[in-house]
């Protein structure tokens, strides 16, 4: 097989068993890699309704064929597991160098189940794997852990690891590699922590053969040319400012959350306030840029920020999502506090999107008298109070005080504390990323019914503002096309931002060049639809039906009296969903895909056997 080693590594931490199994060519062709291939494997290997923190629960680290094969922007890998938040499917991806290095270590994916009696890490070294003691790593932060691993195994390793957040079973515990690249969402870090697994460490120099080197060179050249041509402006700005390039316009348009999704863009949070947190202001502190594997954009930056309150030397520039989560969402223009929260989350291994949303929720609860200062460990949790935002984040990171409840996210906290449900803004319990469904209506369908709810990196109608003339009558086909493209993108290992500056045919050209698989337009559509369905099938097998995919009202209906760009908006999100279900072939209540749609897709035999006998 081109582009793959054809090897999957399975490790059982209860028994210590390590097994190498072949990756079937038909699975590679049908599911490519990343979340879709991960879902295919977990669907078959993990029993239905397994306890998310039990021995049968499985977590996977899955590469894409573009990893380590000289494809531009081909650096992303995916972690997969069941989610402790939704009780259903979870996948989350990250850039950096871990995915390519896992490939260089000789495997297309690593899957781990079982529970170790003591803390361990897995060391994968050029085709071999062993389980090693991690007692001296347990309790350490991300940078401390990585430093110790490097001291032992040398600088040529890479590691995907958890911080104390994962050890403490935070429902938004992330998996971090390269010190700052986070596969953050959905709580896979907690699943890893529940296994007493601290890290997967990889090392190697193995390569895979590319099917068509000339075609790969041509595809890479088309991307480079596009970055100098049609996408030059975006590429230049993106390389200079990172994802934070979007922060100011997003806060002004109502794309980003303002005041826990209850405020008015440009009024409650002004352009001047947004500027302080934005990449434009932070540019003065940038020391150097960094990139992921084989990326010519380098959207990451290290900064040195003078501060009398916190140590902010040699820190990462926050991503757009983090700026929104800890900035406009909490009416916070104190950029030092945003940077401090970003650093804390990276070090403790927590997802900044959910962490910021959780702080935002408790602030709104406090402002409305649901909690006293004493109940919040003496913290004056008011809007825009940078010191308080940091103090709350620190309690979450350290699992102390009110942080012991907040560490499991907003829905758990509201249920556990018995209040604040009216201020939740979640999709199936997952806190929302920084794109408002009341501005781009299709986001409501994506956030509500993607197999991983509440995700900004999943497909659908996209982020373009809908406007007053939005036509609900025929959205299903465009929605599905958006899903198909994003599914294939995420499974390939290509970076989404890289794809934004690439010509439209680059993704397929790269996949075909590396793997040698060819996909007609009809096969490409089936490929992406199959990927979506296999992730979805995991949820349906867990017993989830339409009523389990919930969306907070504040995400689809403006709150009276609301001002600003989305005043008076009420999105008919269930109609968008109906349109989508009709197009993809799902029953509108059970959400079970029709037999004919599954048969037409092919490669779904296990799903057909489960639902149709
Ligand atoms: S654009 Fe940014 S996230 Fe994407 S590969 Fe490059 S450095 Fe990584």
XYZ file of C-alpha atoms and ligand atoms in Angstrom:
621
model
C 0.000 0.000 0.000
C 1.265 3.472 -0.830
C 1.207 6.189 1.813
C 0.607 3.750 4.662
C 2.707 1.270 6.602
C -0.296 -1.029 6.680
C 0.297 -1.539 10.403
C -1.915 -0.829 13.387
C -0.619 -1.146 16.924
C -2.969 -2.443 19.635
C -1.981 -2.226 23.289
C -3.932 -3.577 26.246
C -2.812 -1.904 29.463
C -4.622 -4.440 31.665
C -2.829 -7.458 30.241
C 0.286 -5.795 28.861
C -0.434 -7.395 25.509
C 1.070 -5.621 22.481
C -0.104 -6.674 19.062
C 0.574 -5.485 15.520
C -2.262 -6.033 13.089
C -2.493 -5.237 9.396
C -4.405 -2.232 8.146
C -6.695 -3.606 5.476
C -6.364 -1.865 2.131
C -10.135 -1.605 1.781
C -10.315 0.209 5.143
C -7.586 2.612 4.036
C -9.407 3.305 0.788
C -12.843 3.588 2.401
C -11.881 5.616 5.478
C -8.467 7.163 4.611
C -7.281 7.821 8.191
C -7.810 10.179 11.140
C -11.308 10.317 12.651
C -12.986 8.102 10.047
C -10.468 5.276 10.212
C -10.453 5.641 13.994
C -14.237 5.323 14.065
C -14.129 2.234 11.856
C -11.661 0.541 14.199
C -13.397 1.541 17.440
C -16.780 0.540 16.036
C -15.428 -2.955 15.546
C -13.100 -3.243 18.540
C -15.031 -1.537 21.318
C -18.248 -3.066 22.650
C -21.388 -0.938 22.561
C -22.129 0.995 25.734
C -18.716 0.369 27.228
C -17.991 2.386 30.369
C -16.051 5.391 29.069
C -13.572 5.023 31.931
C -13.650 1.214 31.961
C -11.281 -1.432 30.633
C -13.127 -1.889 27.335
C -12.941 1.780 26.527
C -10.441 2.329 23.736
C -8.488 5.384 22.698
C -6.739 5.770 19.373
C -3.996 7.982 17.947
C -4.576 7.922 14.216
C -2.468 9.420 11.434
C -3.562 10.366 7.941
C -1.802 9.340 4.743
C -0.494 12.874 4.228
C 1.519 12.658 7.474
C 5.252 12.260 6.877
C 4.863 12.047 3.124
C 6.076 15.520 2.128
C 2.598 16.824 1.445
C 2.440 20.504 2.346
C 0.373 21.105 5.487
C 0.198 17.344 6.107
C 0.899 17.398 9.842
C -2.382 16.653 11.597
C -3.310 13.501 13.489
C -6.455 12.617 15.415
C -7.234 11.178 18.828
C -10.414 9.108 19.016
C -12.424 7.667 21.888
C -15.815 7.724 23.494
C -16.589 11.113 25.049
C -17.236 11.410 28.782
C -19.408 14.462 28.041
C -21.786 13.228 25.363
C -21.499 9.510 26.057
C -20.985 9.132 22.325
C -18.282 9.434 19.714
C -15.303 11.735 20.121
C -12.476 12.766 17.863
C -10.162 15.751 18.054
C -7.136 16.613 15.968
C -3.888 18.485 16.453
C -0.995 19.679 14.349
C 2.655 19.845 15.279
C 4.958 16.904 14.667
C 3.421 13.993 16.567
C 1.406 12.563 13.659
C 4.325 12.539 11.220
C 6.594 11.096 13.916
C 4.118 8.330 14.744
C 4.218 7.470 11.076
C 8.021 7.589 11.137
C 7.872 5.199 14.090
C 6.315 2.648 11.773
C 2.563 2.692 12.426
C -0.533 4.214 10.901
C -2.284 4.252 14.263
C -1.997 3.180 17.894
C -5.013 1.946 19.864
C -4.989 1.474 23.619
C -7.535 -0.208 25.870
C -7.414 -1.721 29.353
C -6.305 0.038 32.518
C -2.813 -0.081 33.939
C -2.396 -0.657 37.674
C 0.186 2.110 37.870
C 1.024 5.140 35.709
C 2.679 4.163 32.439
C 3.549 5.535 29.047
C 3.812 3.777 25.728
C 7.082 4.082 23.827
C 6.863 3.346 20.114
C 10.306 3.147 18.574
C 10.784 2.225 14.906
C 8.336 -0.619 14.637
C 8.539 -1.793 18.251
C 6.530 -0.779 21.284
C 6.858 -1.168 25.028
C 4.952 -0.065 28.100
C 7.159 1.878 30.513
C 6.745 3.136 34.052
C 5.464 6.719 34.341
C 5.293 6.999 38.134
C 7.750 9.882 38.045
C 5.680 11.672 35.384
C 2.281 11.482 37.067
C 1.194 14.846 38.438
C 3.596 16.807 36.256
C 2.517 19.569 33.921
C 2.823 19.210 30.169
C 6.194 20.950 29.854
C 7.611 19.137 32.881
C 6.496 15.797 31.465
C 7.922 16.476 28.044
C 11.241 17.626 29.520
C 11.593 14.412 31.537
C 10.719 12.231 28.568
C 13.250 14.039 26.399
C 15.894 13.732 29.086
C 15.375 9.973 29.018
C 14.839 9.264 25.316
C 16.585 12.176 23.621
C 15.435 15.117 21.552
C 14.335 13.075 18.540
C 11.121 11.877 20.148
C 7.672 13.346 20.004
C 4.959 12.756 22.582
C 1.194 13.079 22.837
C 0.508 13.420 26.521
C -1.900 14.522 29.201
C -1.392 16.995 32.006
C -3.001 17.012 35.443
C -6.313 17.816 33.712
C -6.438 14.350 32.180
C -5.254 12.712 35.384
C -8.075 14.482 37.234
C -10.566 13.237 34.624
C -11.581 16.694 33.491
C -14.356 16.421 30.931
C -12.413 18.858 28.795
C -8.968 17.351 29.261
C -6.866 17.703 26.142
C -4.101 15.663 24.584
C -1.091 17.923 24.012
C 1.906 17.452 21.753
C 4.818 19.762 20.988
C 4.012 21.614 24.215
C 1.131 23.595 22.763
C -0.684 21.675 20.026
C -3.921 20.423 21.548
C -6.340 17.732 20.474
C -8.579 19.448 22.916
C -12.237 18.792 22.581
C -14.585 16.194 23.991
C -12.539 14.894 26.903
C -10.317 12.239 25.346
C -7.579 13.389 27.745
C -9.730 12.098 30.608
C -10.160 8.713 28.924
C -6.382 8.484 28.656
C -6.018 9.534 32.292
C -8.503 6.879 33.387
C -6.159 4.276 31.912
C -3.222 5.543 33.974
C -1.614 6.364 30.652
C 0.465 9.536 30.719
C 1.817 9.635 27.183
C 2.420 7.950 23.891
C 6.021 8.648 22.939
C 7.143 8.044 19.362
C 10.485 7.944 17.584
C 11.717 6.703 14.246
C 12.998 7.291 10.756
C 10.778 4.973 8.774
C 9.079 6.169 5.639
C 6.319 4.972 3.371
C 6.333 4.905 -0.372
C 4.400 7.540 -2.262
C 2.339 6.338 -5.243
C 3.041 9.191 -7.629
C 5.923 11.471 -6.686
C 5.445 13.731 -9.715
C 1.803 14.289 -8.917
C 2.701 15.072 -5.295
C 5.258 17.657 -6.401
C 2.681 19.187 -8.746
C 0.033 19.316 -6.001
C 2.477 20.961 -3.615
C 3.422 23.456 -6.307
C -0.228 24.292 -6.941
C -0.565 25.138 -3.242
C 2.578 27.279 -3.237
C 1.405 29.084 -6.369
C -2.018 29.698 -4.873
C -0.435 31.147 -1.753
C 1.376 33.622 -3.961
C -1.651 34.200 -6.193
C -5.353 33.970 -5.371
C -4.821 33.346 -1.650
C -1.813 35.637 -1.211
C -3.546 38.166 1.005
C -5.031 35.553 3.328
C -1.810 33.546 3.458
C 0.273 36.608 4.306
C -2.113 37.795 7.003
C -2.557 34.318 8.401
C 1.166 33.703 8.542
C 1.689 37.018 10.278
C -1.183 37.017 12.774
C -2.167 33.352 13.091
C -5.773 32.311 13.632
C -6.202 35.448 15.751
C -6.482 37.375 12.480
C -10.209 36.702 12.758
C -10.696 37.984 16.301
C -11.622 41.652 15.807
C -13.996 41.136 12.854
C -15.581 38.151 14.586
C -16.327 40.056 17.781
C -17.852 42.903 15.754
C -19.973 40.709 13.486
C -21.400 38.557 16.316
C -19.499 35.516 15.145
C -17.606 35.264 18.438
C -19.406 34.888 21.746
C -20.114 38.168 23.514
C -21.023 37.918 27.211
C -21.666 34.181 27.244
C -23.603 34.452 23.955
C -25.969 36.947 25.560
C -24.336 40.289 24.736
C -24.343 42.705 21.840
C -21.408 42.755 19.431
C -19.677 46.111 19.194
C -21.725 47.429 22.125
C -21.007 45.241 25.141
C -17.546 44.542 23.769
C -16.113 47.291 21.612
C -13.577 47.280 18.803
C -11.079 48.994 21.108
C -11.468 46.225 23.677
C -11.147 43.530 21.028
C -7.985 45.150 19.695
C -6.211 44.747 23.033
C -6.624 40.949 22.952
C -6.063 40.604 19.207
C -3.005 39.433 17.295
C -2.578 42.978 16.010
C -1.826 44.199 19.521
C 0.090 41.077 20.537
C 2.396 41.361 17.525
C 4.671 43.695 19.511
C 5.549 40.767 21.816
C 6.306 38.130 19.174
C 9.775 36.621 19.486
C 9.602 34.020 16.753
C 7.206 32.075 14.585
C 6.753 28.316 14.494
C 5.015 25.852 12.267
C 3.765 22.297 12.087
C 5.398 19.622 10.000
C 5.901 20.698 6.383
C 3.913 23.905 6.778
C 4.971 27.027 4.863
C 2.541 29.286 6.758
C 3.813 29.002 10.337
C 0.754 30.420 12.082
C 2.169 29.826 15.572
C 4.199 32.358 17.526
C 6.212 32.492 20.722
C 5.941 35.716 22.668
C 7.675 37.450 25.530
C 5.157 39.623 27.338
C 6.169 41.946 30.160
C 3.782 41.598 33.080
C 3.853 42.580 36.718
C 1.239 39.978 37.588
C 2.332 36.751 35.921
C 5.314 35.106 34.321
C 4.530 35.484 30.618
C 7.940 34.902 29.076
C 8.356 32.458 26.215
C 4.645 31.748 25.865
C 2.445 30.792 22.922
C 0.302 33.324 21.140
C -3.292 32.208 21.727
C -5.445 30.910 18.911
C -8.608 32.696 17.805
C -10.765 30.258 19.758
C -8.858 30.975 22.956
C -9.058 34.734 22.457
C -12.819 34.454 22.106
C -13.273 31.973 24.937
C -11.326 33.980 27.522
C -11.816 37.391 25.886
C -15.075 38.621 24.361
C -17.068 35.770 25.875
C -16.318 37.115 29.364
C -16.136 40.768 28.214
C -12.443 40.607 28.982
C -9.995 43.004 27.335
C -7.188 42.324 29.819
C -4.904 40.544 27.362
C -2.405 39.492 30.021
C -5.136 37.471 31.704
C -6.071 35.820 28.397
C -2.437 34.859 27.874
C -2.169 33.552 31.422
C -5.286 31.393 31.001
C -3.947 30.047 27.710
C -0.676 29.132 29.389
C -2.436 27.486 32.342
C -4.634 25.384 30.063
C -1.673 24.297 27.946
C 0.337 23.327 31.012
C -2.486 21.469 32.754
C -3.714 19.920 29.534
C -7.152 21.479 29.215
C -9.201 22.586 26.235
C -9.286 26.394 26.198
C -12.678 26.516 24.450
C -14.501 24.649 27.203
C -12.370 26.145 29.976
C -13.204 29.705 28.878
C -16.861 28.816 28.432
C -16.958 27.311 31.908
C -15.511 30.459 33.456
C -17.977 32.504 31.398
C -20.880 30.423 32.712
C -19.900 30.801 36.367
C -19.410 34.557 35.874
C -22.920 34.940 34.473
C -24.283 32.827 37.324
C -22.460 35.011 39.861
C -23.566 38.250 38.225
C -27.154 37.035 38.515
C -26.855 36.136 42.168
C -26.781 32.350 41.881
C -23.511 32.104 43.802
C -21.981 34.124 46.609
C -18.366 35.213 46.639
C -17.732 32.722 49.444
C -19.080 29.868 47.329
C -16.518 30.827 44.688
C -13.568 30.690 47.075
C -13.591 34.456 47.603
C -13.424 35.304 43.908
C -15.344 38.331 42.642
C -16.490 36.666 39.436
C -17.627 39.697 37.483
C -17.636 40.379 33.745
C -14.312 41.497 32.351
C -12.405 40.953 35.580
C -9.103 39.536 34.317
C -7.704 38.698 37.744
C -10.856 36.763 38.669
C -10.899 34.955 35.338
C -7.342 33.785 35.945
C -8.138 32.823 39.547
C -11.103 30.685 38.444
C -9.068 29.086 35.661
C -6.330 28.297 38.138
C -8.800 26.566 40.473
C -10.052 24.472 37.547
C -6.516 23.570 36.494
C -5.483 22.633 40.020
C -8.770 20.882 40.772
C -9.248 22.946 43.902
C -12.256 24.628 45.519
C -15.083 25.329 43.078
C -12.676 24.120 40.401
C -13.363 20.541 41.490
C -16.859 20.906 40.049
C -16.068 23.219 37.147
C -13.366 20.851 35.899
C -16.133 18.656 34.519
C -17.626 21.437 32.431
C -20.739 23.545 32.544
C -23.492 20.952 32.186
C -22.036 18.757 34.908
C -21.567 21.819 37.133
C -25.156 22.996 36.612
C -26.513 19.512 37.333
C -24.214 18.952 40.301
C -24.823 22.366 41.872
C -28.496 22.374 40.938
C -28.559 25.800 39.308
C -27.463 27.880 36.345
C -29.079 25.740 33.641
C -30.541 28.881 32.060
C -27.017 30.130 31.326
C -25.707 26.965 29.688
C -24.749 27.294 26.023
C -23.910 23.761 24.956
C -24.488 21.192 22.229
C -25.174 17.803 23.811
C -23.288 19.073 26.859
C -20.232 20.334 24.971
C -19.458 24.032 25.278
C -19.745 25.940 21.990
C -16.740 27.160 19.998
C -16.505 30.773 18.906
C -18.825 30.838 15.892
C -22.413 31.912 16.458
C -25.224 29.943 14.836
C -27.421 33.034 14.840
C -25.019 34.667 12.383
C -24.346 31.661 10.127
C -27.455 29.536 10.521
C -25.924 26.326 9.237
C -23.627 26.286 12.247
C -26.637 25.244 14.346
C -27.014 22.025 12.327
C -23.298 21.341 12.427
C -22.960 21.964 16.150
C -26.105 20.058 17.046
C -25.901 16.991 14.842
C -22.288 16.407 13.969
C -21.251 13.084 15.557
C -18.959 15.254 17.691
C -21.334 18.061 18.693
C -20.152 21.617 19.214
C -17.207 21.622 16.799
C -15.988 24.446 14.624
C -13.777 22.134 12.556
C -16.656 20.022 11.248
C -18.507 20.440 7.999
C -21.790 21.904 6.872
C -23.096 25.129 5.415
C -20.100 27.064 6.699
C -19.501 30.369 8.432
C -20.754 32.889 5.867
C -23.422 35.119 7.468
C -26.927 34.002 6.508
C -28.683 37.357 6.394
C -32.403 38.185 6.382
C -33.085 36.521 3.013
C -31.828 33.126 4.071
C -33.686 30.386 2.191
C -34.508 27.316 4.276
C -36.120 25.389 1.470
C -33.189 23.519 0.011
C -30.194 23.423 2.347
C -29.627 19.676 2.581
C -27.477 19.222 -0.496
C -25.136 22.145 0.228
C -24.920 21.026 3.851
C -23.915 17.507 2.827
C -21.357 18.800 0.343
C -19.778 20.826 3.137
C -19.719 17.726 5.311
C -18.130 15.582 2.599
C -15.241 17.975 1.972
C -14.508 18.446 5.658
C -14.674 14.738 6.455
C -12.107 13.925 3.781
C -9.927 16.852 4.819
C -9.868 15.863 8.485
C -9.117 12.235 7.692
C -6.260 13.004 5.328
C -3.967 14.732 7.831
C -4.088 18.053 5.963
C -4.404 21.212 8.049
C -7.708 23.058 7.673
C -5.958 26.420 7.468
C -3.608 25.069 4.848
C -6.635 23.916 2.909
C -8.057 27.445 3.094
C -5.080 28.827 1.163
C -4.921 25.904 -1.295
C -6.718 25.537 -4.623
C -9.945 23.488 -4.373
C -8.502 20.385 -6.039
C -5.339 20.238 -3.918
C -6.767 17.960 -1.215
C -7.849 15.219 -3.592
C -4.688 15.557 -5.668
C -2.537 15.119 -2.571
C -4.490 12.069 -1.400
C -4.379 10.449 -4.831
C -0.683 11.246 -5.279
C 0.285 9.750 -1.926
C -2.043 6.734 -1.764
C -2.608 5.921 -5.413
C -6.329 5.590 -4.651
C -8.460 7.303 -7.268
C -11.865 8.795 -6.509
C -14.371 9.933 -9.105
C -16.638 12.831 -8.020
C -19.307 10.275 -7.117
C -16.807 8.172 -5.140
C -15.504 11.274 -3.374
C -19.041 12.076 -2.256
C -19.499 8.527 -1.027
C -16.141 8.665 0.742
C -17.022 11.729 2.819
C -20.569 10.527 3.453
C -19.285 7.132 4.594
C -16.824 8.827 6.951
C -19.597 10.892 8.494
C -21.837 7.853 8.801
C -19.282 5.665 10.544
C -18.696 8.336 13.195
C -22.448 8.780 13.502
C -23.034 5.025 13.710
C -20.949 4.885 16.878
C -23.429 7.275 18.517
C -26.507 5.469 17.284
C -25.160 2.136 18.503
C -24.788 3.739 21.954
C -28.562 4.239 21.856
C -28.614 7.932 20.975
C -31.576 9.244 18.987
C -32.575 12.701 17.803
C -33.706 13.824 21.247
C -30.194 13.270 22.612
C -28.661 15.848 20.260
C -29.548 19.020 22.087
C -28.711 22.658 21.472
C -29.105 25.469 24.000
C -31.740 28.010 23.019
C -29.310 30.878 23.343
C -27.396 29.490 20.382
C -30.279 29.692 17.918
C -32.501 32.456 19.285
C -31.477 35.994 20.223
C -32.262 36.947 23.769
C -34.686 39.809 24.170
C -33.828 42.625 24.532
C -30.923 41.968 22.208
C -29.034 44.569 20.247
C -26.369 44.296 17.605
C -25.922 42.435 14.316
C -28.075 39.417 15.199
C -30.922 41.203 16.962
C -34.243 39.413 16.552
C -32.788 36.301 14.929
C -34.498 32.978 15.512
C -32.954 30.119 13.558
C -35.174 27.213 12.562
C -32.382 24.799 13.362
C -34.571 21.713 13.327
C -35.715 22.498 9.792
C -32.099 22.685 8.686
C -31.597 19.334 10.367
C -34.636 17.807 8.634
C -33.288 18.946 5.273
C -29.946 17.380 6.053
C -31.410 14.081 7.271
C -33.483 13.768 4.098
C -30.426 14.302 1.926
C -28.126 11.931 3.775
C -30.826 9.275 4.226
C -31.388 9.143 7.994
C -34.648 8.491 9.772
C -35.693 11.827 11.271
C -36.437 10.465 14.742
C -34.098 7.533 15.304
C -31.376 9.013 13.063
C -30.627 5.484 11.851
C -29.282 5.598 8.287
C -31.508 3.819 5.787
C -30.416 0.378 4.628
C -30.260 1.526 1.032
C -28.021 4.490 1.884
C -25.625 2.259 3.820
C -25.532 -0.357 1.072
C -24.898 2.293 -1.521
C -21.958 3.672 0.453
C -20.273 0.300 0.842
C -17.792 -0.523 3.593
C -20.530 -0.329 6.234
C -21.123 -4.055 6.741
C -20.717 -3.962 10.528
C -23.227 -1.123 10.807
C -25.711 -2.899 8.551
C -25.351 -6.066 10.621
C -26.072 -4.149 13.838
C -29.123 -2.271 12.602
C -30.583 -4.513 9.932
C -29.418 -8.000 10.946
S -1.272 26.688 9.221
Fe -0.787 26.700 11.416
S -1.950 24.940 12.278
Fe -1.846 24.681 10.030
S -0.064 23.378 9.652
Fe 0.620 25.528 9.513
S 1.370 26.078 11.558
Fe 0.135 24.214 11.759
